[in-house]
């Protein structure tokens, strides 16, 4: 076992980076306070010109149920990783809606999906396998208004969308 120190960019942009939230993990539970704190920490690190900011540990392991899987299981850090992924979806959708096409393509192809994978079900960089997978698909496909019921994924996506502006888009 050898721990690695990776940036968020390195965590998501490696062509082999594919993460899965295993069935045994608790569902995504982060709410407003935790999400706002993460946003505030990221923004504060930018304002203080911090080159690196420690977001916490992410622990992964080969899947128990399928050792040949191209995904690795997220054993610890699922809440942070999912929240960061939701932020990337919000940035991607903001870019698309504001005709920032090259930025939208970069976010989609580098941080959200693996463009080199042909099978559609294996394209996502972070695969939600719990009850939040439908909500995550809704925010990716811009159908969150049609989603039935409450979802922290959609609530936190809406929070990020409410605070992303042209002025802070490039910061993130």
mmCIF file of C-alpha atoms in Angstrom, residues 11-91:
data_model
loop_
_atom_site.group_PDB
_atom_site.id
_atom_site.type_symbol
_atom_site.label_atom_id
_atom_site.label_comp_id
_atom_site.label_asym_id
_atom_site.label_seq_id
_atom_site.Cartn_x
_atom_site.Cartn_y
_atom_site.Cartn_z
ATOM 1 C CA UNK A 11 -7.681 12.337 -9.946
ATOM 2 C CA UNK A 12 -10.163 12.860 -12.770
ATOM 3 C CA UNK A 13 -8.183 13.522 -15.952
ATOM 4 C CA UNK A 14 -6.121 10.352 -16.095
ATOM 5 C CA UNK A 15 -7.577 8.205 -18.894
ATOM 6 C CA UNK A 16 -7.650 5.227 -16.515
ATOM 7 C CA UNK A 17 -9.466 7.145 -13.746
ATOM 8 C CA UNK A 18 -12.832 5.504 -13.224
ATOM 9 C CA UNK A 19 -14.411 5.366 -9.793
ATOM 10 C CA UNK A 20 -17.456 3.512 -8.550
ATOM 11 C CA UNK A 21 -19.442 4.031 -5.369
ATOM 12 C CA UNK A 22 -19.985 0.451 -4.159
ATOM 13 C CA UNK A 23 -23.368 -0.808 -2.970
ATOM 14 C CA UNK A 24 -22.133 -1.138 0.616
ATOM 15 C CA UNK A 25 -21.410 2.612 0.893
ATOM 16 C CA UNK A 26 -23.953 4.878 2.537
ATOM 17 C CA UNK A 27 -26.001 6.994 0.140
ATOM 18 C CA UNK A 28 -24.889 10.525 -0.692
ATOM 19 C CA UNK A 29 -25.919 12.681 2.275
ATOM 20 C CA UNK A 30 -24.072 15.987 2.060
ATOM 21 C CA UNK A 31 -26.365 18.962 2.508
ATOM 22 C CA UNK A 32 -26.093 22.731 2.276
ATOM 23 C CA UNK A 33 -23.652 23.380 5.127
ATOM 24 C CA UNK A 34 -21.098 20.813 3.982
ATOM 25 C CA UNK A 35 -21.388 21.828 0.332
ATOM 26 C CA UNK A 36 -21.087 25.527 1.142
ATOM 27 C CA UNK A 37 -18.018 24.786 3.311
ATOM 28 C CA UNK A 38 -16.367 22.925 0.428
ATOM 29 C CA UNK A 39 -17.142 25.784 -1.971
ATOM 30 C CA UNK A 40 -15.870 28.323 0.555
ATOM 31 C CA UNK A 41 -12.657 26.339 1.104
ATOM 32 C CA UNK A 42 -11.985 26.109 -2.637
ATOM 33 C CA UNK A 43 -12.657 29.808 -3.164
ATOM 34 C CA UNK A 44 -10.580 30.819 -0.140
ATOM 35 C CA UNK A 45 -7.644 28.715 -1.363
ATOM 36 C CA UNK A 46 -7.861 30.567 -4.687
ATOM 37 C CA UNK A 47 -7.996 33.997 -3.011
ATOM 38 C CA UNK A 48 -4.989 33.092 -0.841
ATOM 39 C CA UNK A 49 -3.141 31.914 -3.963
ATOM 40 C CA UNK A 50 -2.613 28.483 -2.450
ATOM 41 C CA UNK A 51 -1.118 26.234 -5.079
ATOM 42 C CA UNK A 52 -2.413 23.081 -3.404
ATOM 43 C CA UNK A 53 -5.288 22.642 -1.022
ATOM 44 C CA UNK A 54 -5.887 19.405 0.881
ATOM 45 C CA UNK A 55 -9.519 18.363 0.384
ATOM 46 C CA UNK A 56 -9.220 15.135 2.332
ATOM 47 C CA UNK A 57 -8.380 11.524 1.683
ATOM 48 C CA UNK A 58 -9.868 9.407 -1.057
ATOM 49 C CA UNK A 59 -9.279 5.691 -0.543
ATOM 50 C CA UNK A 60 -9.919 3.255 -3.378
ATOM 51 C CA UNK A 61 -9.665 -0.507 -3.763
ATOM 52 C CA UNK A 62 -10.175 -3.129 -6.437
ATOM 53 C CA UNK A 63 -13.869 -4.086 -6.499
ATOM 54 C CA UNK A 64 -14.782 -7.071 -4.367
ATOM 55 C CA UNK A 65 -17.458 -8.234 -6.772
ATOM 56 C CA UNK A 66 -15.505 -7.942 -10.049
ATOM 57 C CA UNK A 67 -11.723 -7.817 -10.013
ATOM 58 C CA UNK A 68 -11.666 -7.368 -13.813
ATOM 59 C CA UNK A 69 -13.720 -4.168 -13.609
ATOM 60 C CA UNK A 70 -12.233 -1.023 -15.149
ATOM 61 C CA UNK A 71 -13.593 0.869 -12.119
ATOM 62 C CA UNK A 72 -12.085 1.037 -8.640
ATOM 63 C CA UNK A 73 -14.325 1.185 -5.564
ATOM 64 C CA UNK A 74 -14.306 4.360 -3.489
ATOM 65 C CA UNK A 75 -13.830 3.067 0.056
ATOM 66 C CA UNK A 76 -13.490 6.462 1.753
ATOM 67 C CA UNK A 77 -14.102 9.985 0.485
ATOM 68 C CA UNK A 78 -17.307 9.188 -1.404
ATOM 69 C CA UNK A 79 -19.155 12.277 -0.106
ATOM 70 C CA UNK A 80 -16.356 14.683 -1.157
ATOM 71 C CA UNK A 81 -15.744 12.966 -4.488
ATOM 72 C CA UNK A 82 -19.453 12.990 -5.338
ATOM 73 C CA UNK A 83 -19.770 16.668 -4.357
ATOM 74 C CA UNK A 84 -16.780 17.620 -6.505
ATOM 75 C CA UNK A 85 -18.312 15.649 -9.359
ATOM 76 C CA UNK A 86 -21.602 17.539 -8.910
ATOM 77 C CA UNK A 87 -19.619 20.801 -9.048
ATOM 78 C CA UNK A 88 -18.051 19.669 -12.341
ATOM 79 C CA UNK A 89 -21.516 18.926 -13.754
ATOM 80 C CA UNK A 90 -22.660 22.424 -12.711
ATOM 81 C CA UNK A 91 -19.603 23.959 -14.381
#
